[in-house]
Each structure stands twice: as structure tokens, then as C-alpha cells.
Coordinates of C-alpha atoms in Angstrom, one line a residue:
M1 CA 0.0 0.0 0.0
K2 CA 3.0 2.3 0.4
Q3 CA 3.1 2.9 -3.4
M4 CA -0.6 3.4 -3.8
K5 CA -1.9 6.8 -4.7
P6 CA -4.9 8.6 -3.1
E7 CA -6.8 8.2 -6.4
V8 CA -6.9 4.4 -5.7
G9 CA -9.0 5.0 -2.6
A10 CA -11.5 7.2 -4.6
W11 CA -11.9 4.5 -7.3
V12 CA -12.4 1.8 -4.6
S13 CA -15.1 4.0 -3.1
I14 CA -16.9 4.6 -6.4
G15 CA -16.8 0.9 -7.3
S16 CA -18.0 -0.2 -3.8
Y17 CA -20.9 2.3 -3.8
F18 CA -22.0 1.4 -7.3
V19 CA -22.2 -2.3 -6.3
L20 CA -23.9 -1.7 -2.9
S21 CA -26.4 0.9 -4.2
S22 CA -27.4 -1.5 -7.0
V23 CA -27.9 -4.4 -4.7
K24 CA -29.7 -2.5 -2.0
L25 CA -32.1 -0.8 -4.4
S26 CA -32.9 -4.0 -6.1
V27 CA -33.5 -6.0 -2.9
G28 CA -35.2 -3.0 -1.3
Y29 CA -37.9 -2.9 -4.0
W30 CA -38.2 -6.7 -4.1
T31 CA -38.7 -7.0 -0.3
N32 CA -40.7 -3.8 0.0
S33 CA -38.2 -2.3 2.5
Q34 CA -38.2 1.4 2.7
A35 CA -35.2 1.5 4.9
L36 CA -33.0 -0.6 2.5
K37 CA -34.2 1.6 -0.5
A38 CA -33.2 4.7 1.5
D39 CA -29.8 3.1 2.3
G40 CA -29.3 2.3 -1.4
L41 CA -30.1 5.9 -2.4
N42 CA -27.6 7.0 0.3
N43 CA -24.9 5.0 -1.4
F44 CA -25.9 6.3 -4.8
T45 CA -25.4 9.9 -3.6
D46 CA -22.0 8.8 -2.2
I47 CA -21.0 7.9 -5.7
I48 CA -21.3 11.6 -6.5
S49 CA -19.3 12.5 -3.5
S50 CA -16.5 10.0 -4.4
I51 CA -16.4 11.4 -7.9
A52 CA -16.0 14.9 -6.5
I53 CA -13.1 13.7 -4.3
L54 CA -11.5 12.0 -7.3
I55 CA -11.8 15.2 -9.4
G56 CA -10.3 17.1 -6.5
L57 CA -7.3 14.8 -6.3
L58 CA -6.7 15.0 -10.0
I59 CA -6.9 18.8 -10.0
A60 CA -4.5 18.9 -7.0
K61 CA -1.9 17.0 -9.1
K62 CA -1.8 19.7 -11.8
P63 CA 1.5 21.6 -12.0
R64 CA 1.9 25.3 -11.1
D65 CA 0.9 27.9 -13.6
E66 CA 0.7 31.7 -13.8
N67 CA -2.6 31.9 -12.0
H68 CA -1.6 29.2 -9.4
P69 CA 2.0 29.8 -8.4
Y70 CA 1.6 27.5 -5.3
G71 CA 0.0 24.8 -7.4
H72 CA -3.6 23.3 -7.1
S73 CA -3.2 21.3 -4.0
R74 CA -6.1 23.0 -2.2
A75 CA -8.6 21.5 -4.6
E76 CA -8.4 18.5 -2.4
H77 CA -9.8 20.4 0.5
I78 CA -12.5 21.9 -1.6
S79 CA -13.6 18.4 -2.6
S80 CA -13.7 17.5 1.1
L81 CA -16.1 20.4 1.7
L82 CA -18.3 19.3 -1.2
A83 CA -18.4 15.8 0.2
A84 CA -19.4 17.2 3.6
F85 CA -22.2 19.2 2.0
I86 CA -23.5 16.1 0.2
M87 CA -23.4 14.1 3.4
M88 CA -25.2 16.8 5.4
T89 CA -27.9 16.9 2.8
I90 CA -28.4 13.2 3.0
G91 CA -28.4 13.3 6.8
M92 CA -31.1 16.0 6.9
E93 CA -33.2 14.0 4.4
V94 CA -32.8 10.9 6.6
L95 CA -33.9 12.9 9.7
M96 CA -36.9 14.4 7.9
D97 CA -38.0 11.0 6.5
A98 CA -37.6 9.4 9.9
A99 CA -39.6 12.1 11.6
L100 CA -42.4 11.7 9.1
A101 CA -42.4 7.9 9.4
L102 CA -42.7 8.2 13.2
K103 CA -45.9 10.2 12.8
S104 CA -47.3 8.0 10.1
D105 CA -49.9 5.3 10.9
K106 CA -48.9 3.2 7.9
K107 CA -46.5 0.5 8.9
M108 CA -44.8 -2.2 6.7
V109 CA -42.9 -5.4 7.6
P110 CA -40.2 -6.1 4.9
D111 CA -38.8 -9.5 4.2
A112 CA -36.0 -10.7 6.4
I113 CA -33.6 -11.0 3.4
A114 CA -33.5 -7.2 3.5
A115 CA -31.9 -7.3 6.9
W116 CA -29.3 -9.8 5.8
T117 CA -28.5 -7.6 2.7
A118 CA -28.0 -4.6 4.9
F119 CA -25.8 -6.6 7.4
F120 CA -23.4 -7.9 4.7
A121 CA -23.3 -4.5 3.1
A122 CA -22.3 -3.0 6.5
C123 CA -19.5 -5.6 6.8
F124 CA -18.3 -4.9 3.3
M125 CA -18.3 -1.1 3.8
F126 CA -16.4 -1.5 7.1
F127 CA -13.5 -3.2 5.3
V128 CA -13.6 -0.4 2.7
Y129 CA -13.4 2.1 5.5
L130 CA -10.3 0.3 7.0
F131 CA -8.7 0.3 3.6
N132 CA -9.2 4.0 2.9
K133 CA -8.4 5.0 6.4
K134 CA -5.0 3.3 6.2
L135 CA -4.4 4.7 2.7
A136 CA -5.2 8.3 4.0
E137 CA -2.7 7.9 6.8
R138 CA 0.0 6.7 4.4
T139 CA -0.6 9.4 1.8
N140 CA -1.7 12.2 4.2
S141 CA -4.7 12.8 2.0
Q142 CA -7.5 14.8 3.6
A143 CA -9.9 13.9 0.9
I144 CA -9.4 10.2 1.3
A145 CA -9.7 10.6 5.1
A146 CA -13.0 12.4 4.6
A147 CA -14.1 9.5 2.3
A148 CA -13.1 7.0 5.0
K149 CA -15.3 8.8 7.6
D150 CA -18.1 8.6 5.1
H151 CA -17.6 4.9 4.7
L152 CA -17.8 4.4 8.5
S153 CA -21.1 6.4 8.6
D154 CA -22.4 4.3 5.7
A155 CA -21.6 1.1 7.6
L156 CA -23.5 2.5 10.6
V157 CA -26.4 3.4 8.4
S158 CA -26.6 -0.2 7.2
I159 CA -26.4 -1.5 10.8
G160 CA -29.3 0.9 11.7
T161 CA -31.2 -0.5 8.7
V162 CA -30.7 -4.1 10.1
I163 CA -31.9 -3.1 13.5
G164 CA -34.9 -1.3 12.1
I165 CA -36.0 -4.1 9.9
M166 CA -35.5 -6.8 12.6
G167 CA -37.5 -4.5 14.9
T168 CA -40.5 -4.8 12.7
H169 CA -40.3 -8.6 12.8
I170 CA -40.5 -8.7 16.7
G171 CA -43.4 -6.3 16.8
V172 CA -41.5 -3.0 17.6
I173 CA -42.7 -1.2 14.5
W174 CA -41.5 2.2 15.6
L175 CA -37.9 1.0 16.0
D176 CA -37.3 1.3 12.3
S177 CA -38.1 5.0 12.3
L178 CA -36.3 5.7 15.5
T179 CA -33.1 4.0 14.3
A180 CA -33.3 6.0 11.1
L181 CA -33.4 9.1 13.2
I182 CA -30.3 8.2 15.1
V183 CA -28.5 7.3 11.9
G184 CA -29.4 10.6 10.5
L185 CA -27.8 12.4 13.4
I186 CA -24.6 10.3 13.0
I187 CA -24.4 11.2 9.3
C188 CA -24.9 14.9 10.1
K189 CA -22.2 14.7 12.8
T190 CA -19.7 13.1 10.5
A191 CA -20.5 15.7 7.8
W192 CA -19.9 18.5 10.3
D193 CA -16.5 17.0 11.4
I194 CA -15.3 16.8 7.8
F195 CA -16.5 20.4 7.1
K196 CA -14.8 21.7 10.2
E197 CA -11.5 20.0 9.4
A198 CA -11.5 21.1 5.7
S199 CA -12.5 24.7 6.5
Y200 CA -9.9 24.9 9.2
T201 CA -7.2 23.8 6.8
L202 CA -8.4 26.2 4.0
T203 CA -8.1 29.1 6.5
D204 CA -4.5 28.0 7.2
G205 CA -5.2 26.5 10.5
F206 CA -2.4 24.3 11.9
D207 CA -1.8 22.1 15.0
E208 CA -0.3 24.4 17.6
E209 CA 1.4 21.5 19.4
K210 CA 3.2 20.6 16.2
L211 CA 4.4 24.2 15.8
R212 CA 5.8 24.2 19.3
Q213 CA 7.6 20.9 18.6
Y214 CA 9.0 22.3 15.4
K215 CA 10.2 25.4 17.1
Q216 CA 11.9 23.5 19.9
E217 CA 13.7 21.1 17.6
I218 CA 14.9 23.8 15.2
S219 CA 16.3 25.8 18.1
E220 CA 18.5 22.8 18.9
I221 CA 20.2 22.8 15.5
P222 CA 23.8 23.9 15.6
G223 CA 24.2 27.6 14.6
V224 CA 20.6 28.6 15.5
E225 CA 20.8 31.1 18.3
Q226 CA 17.1 31.7 18.5
V227 CA 13.8 30.8 16.7
T228 CA 11.6 33.9 16.6
E229 CA 8.7 32.6 14.5
V230 CA 7.3 29.4 13.1
K231 CA 4.3 29.2 10.9
A232 CA 2.9 26.4 8.8
R233 CA 0.0 25.7 6.5
M234 CA -1.3 22.8 4.5
L235 CA -1.4 22.7 0.7
G236 CA -3.3 19.5 -0.1
N237 CA -1.3 16.8 1.7
E238 CA 1.9 18.9 1.8
V239 CA 3.1 20.9 4.8
I240 CA 4.7 24.3 4.0
L241 CA 6.7 25.8 6.9
D242 CA 7.9 29.4 7.4
V243 CA 10.7 29.8 9.9
T244 CA 12.5 32.9 11.2
I245 CA 15.7 32.3 13.0
Q246 CA 18.5 34.4 14.4
V247 CA 22.2 33.5 13.9
S248 CA 25.4 35.1 14.9
P249 CA 25.8 38.4 13.1
Y250 CA 29.4 37.5 12.4
L251 CA 28.6 34.6 10.1
N252 CA 29.1 35.0 6.4
V253 CA 26.3 34.3 3.9
V254 CA 27.6 30.9 3.0
K255 CA 27.6 29.6 6.6
S256 CA 24.1 31.1 7.2
H257 CA 22.8 29.4 4.1
E258 CA 24.2 26.1 5.3
I259 CA 22.3 26.4 8.6
A260 CA 19.1 27.1 6.6
D261 CA 19.8 24.0 4.5
C262 CA 20.3 21.9 7.6
I263 CA 16.9 23.1 8.8
E264 CA 15.2 22.2 5.5
V265 CA 16.8 18.7 5.4
F266 CA 16.0 18.0 9.1
M267 CA 12.3 19.0 8.7
Q268 CA 12.0 16.9 5.5
E269 CA 13.5 13.8 7.0
K270 CA 12.0 13.8 10.4
H271 CA 8.6 15.4 9.8
D272 CA 8.1 15.0 6.1
V273 CA 7.7 18.7 5.7
T274 CA 7.6 19.4 1.9
K275 CA 9.1 22.9 1.9
T276 CA 10.7 24.9 4.7
H277 CA 11.2 28.6 4.0
V278 CA 13.9 30.0 6.3
H279 CA 14.3 33.7 7.0
I280 CA 17.6 34.6 8.7
E281 CA 18.2 37.6 11.0
P282 CA 21.3 38.7 13.0
Y283 CA 21.1 37.6 16.7
S284 CA 21.3 40.2 19.4
T285 CA 20.8 39.7 23.2
L286 CA 18.6 42.8 23.1
D287 CA 16.1 40.9 20.9
E288 CA 16.0 37.9 23.1
K289 CA 12.5 37.1 24.4
T290 CA 11.6 35.5 27.6

């Protein structure tokens, strides 16, 4: 999996959703299961979400141009936002349908095969979730990480479908609608988490604990008298670091440049930082901060 690209995860998602949506919709209509049909439509809309993520990944790979001097990496974050919006829409629809079903007097008992279909679909989607979760960790892809979270919520949706269908068979008719309501809340919560993470990155948010760690480690590099500022941002799955250091004012340009090179190599090798921009200033005890 080390050599796999993020696009592989998007294609796996699309293929999985296509198979599951086809099976669920077919069995849902055959067994007269409203819950399974809704689950199938949920997977169908996820195909759209996965395609959006794939497009984002492909755009992110485009080289720099005059209008995008820093490249197109942030297209990946935008695709994550789009996936979050689609998931939130689905979640709201599930909540509305569940609320209406709770008020309705018309109750239906679907065939048990619908429950088994939903159960095997949940197991299948959970394995897809594990695959893309591991792929996202290895490639540091936010879009694939967002897709993995979506897979987990889809597995939970199918489990909820199983519970709801089985509930109708033991006489707890309202359990189907109540489970759908809970599942809708889970989908909305997952969508909100993805939206929050993507918007945080797009506004150049970065983990403060990592920044403190970077600052401490850079300050220990020979020749660095003081680190006055460390800033970082994400461009797709790449970390861009801006560092301001102070060195002895008696160093020549060549030696100062060697220190900057050491910082760049260190951050690349230890933290996989794609690019480190180092700004050098002369050190003075008058500038030292407590």
C-alpha cells in the first residue's frame, strides 16, 4: 500500500458504492423495504461524493501555472467540503423521512432478506473504511480521510437498517423510524466534522502543538541562536513551513545558508515537511524574548 496513490481510494469508493447501491435498491424494491431503499439511495449519492473527491485529487496534481504559483493542492480540501455538504444533505433527508415515518400510521414489515442484505453491506463497507483509512494515513490525504469517515457512517447506516428491519419482525414497529433518526444524526455529525476540518485547513489553521515541537527542535540545530517565529500551512497533503531564525551576526552568507539547508533537510527527513522557508536575522541579546 506504500506505493498506492490517493486516487486508488477514490476508485475503490466509487466501485463499492456502485455495487452496494445497485444491490440495496434491487433488494429493497423486491422485499418492500423502505429502509433498505433509502440506504441504497444514500450509497448512490455517495458515488457523486466520491467522484467529487477524485476530481479534487486529479486537479491537485496539476503543476503550477501563472494563476496558481503555489499549485492546485487545495482543490483536495474543496472536494472534502463538497463531500461534507452532500453528506449533510443526506443526513437532513434521513432525519426528515424518519420524523415523518414516526408520525405515520402506515407500517410495513419487509422480508428478512432485506436485513441480511444490509448486514453484509455493513461488513463490506467497514472493510472499505479500513482500507481507505490506512491509505489516507500513508498518503496524508485529507480527501481520502474524509471519504473513509463517510464509509464508516455508511456502515452505521446499514447497521441501523438491520436493527430497524428486525424490529418490525419482533413487533417493535416504531424502532425502524427511531433507528433511522439516530443514523441521520450520525451522518450529520460526520459531515460536520469533515466540514470543520476542511475549512480549518483552508483558512491556514495548523496544529499548535506541532508548531511548538518544530520550534523546539529547530532551536537545537547547531548555529541557530534563537527561533523567533514558526508558521505552517497545508497545501493539499503537503506541509509548508515558514521559519524565522536568528544566527550570529558575524557569520558569512555561505555559513548562514548552510544552517538554513540543515533546517530544511531536518524537517523533511523527520517530519516529512515538503518545503521549509527559512528567514535569517542577526542575533542580538537585546532581541531575546523570555
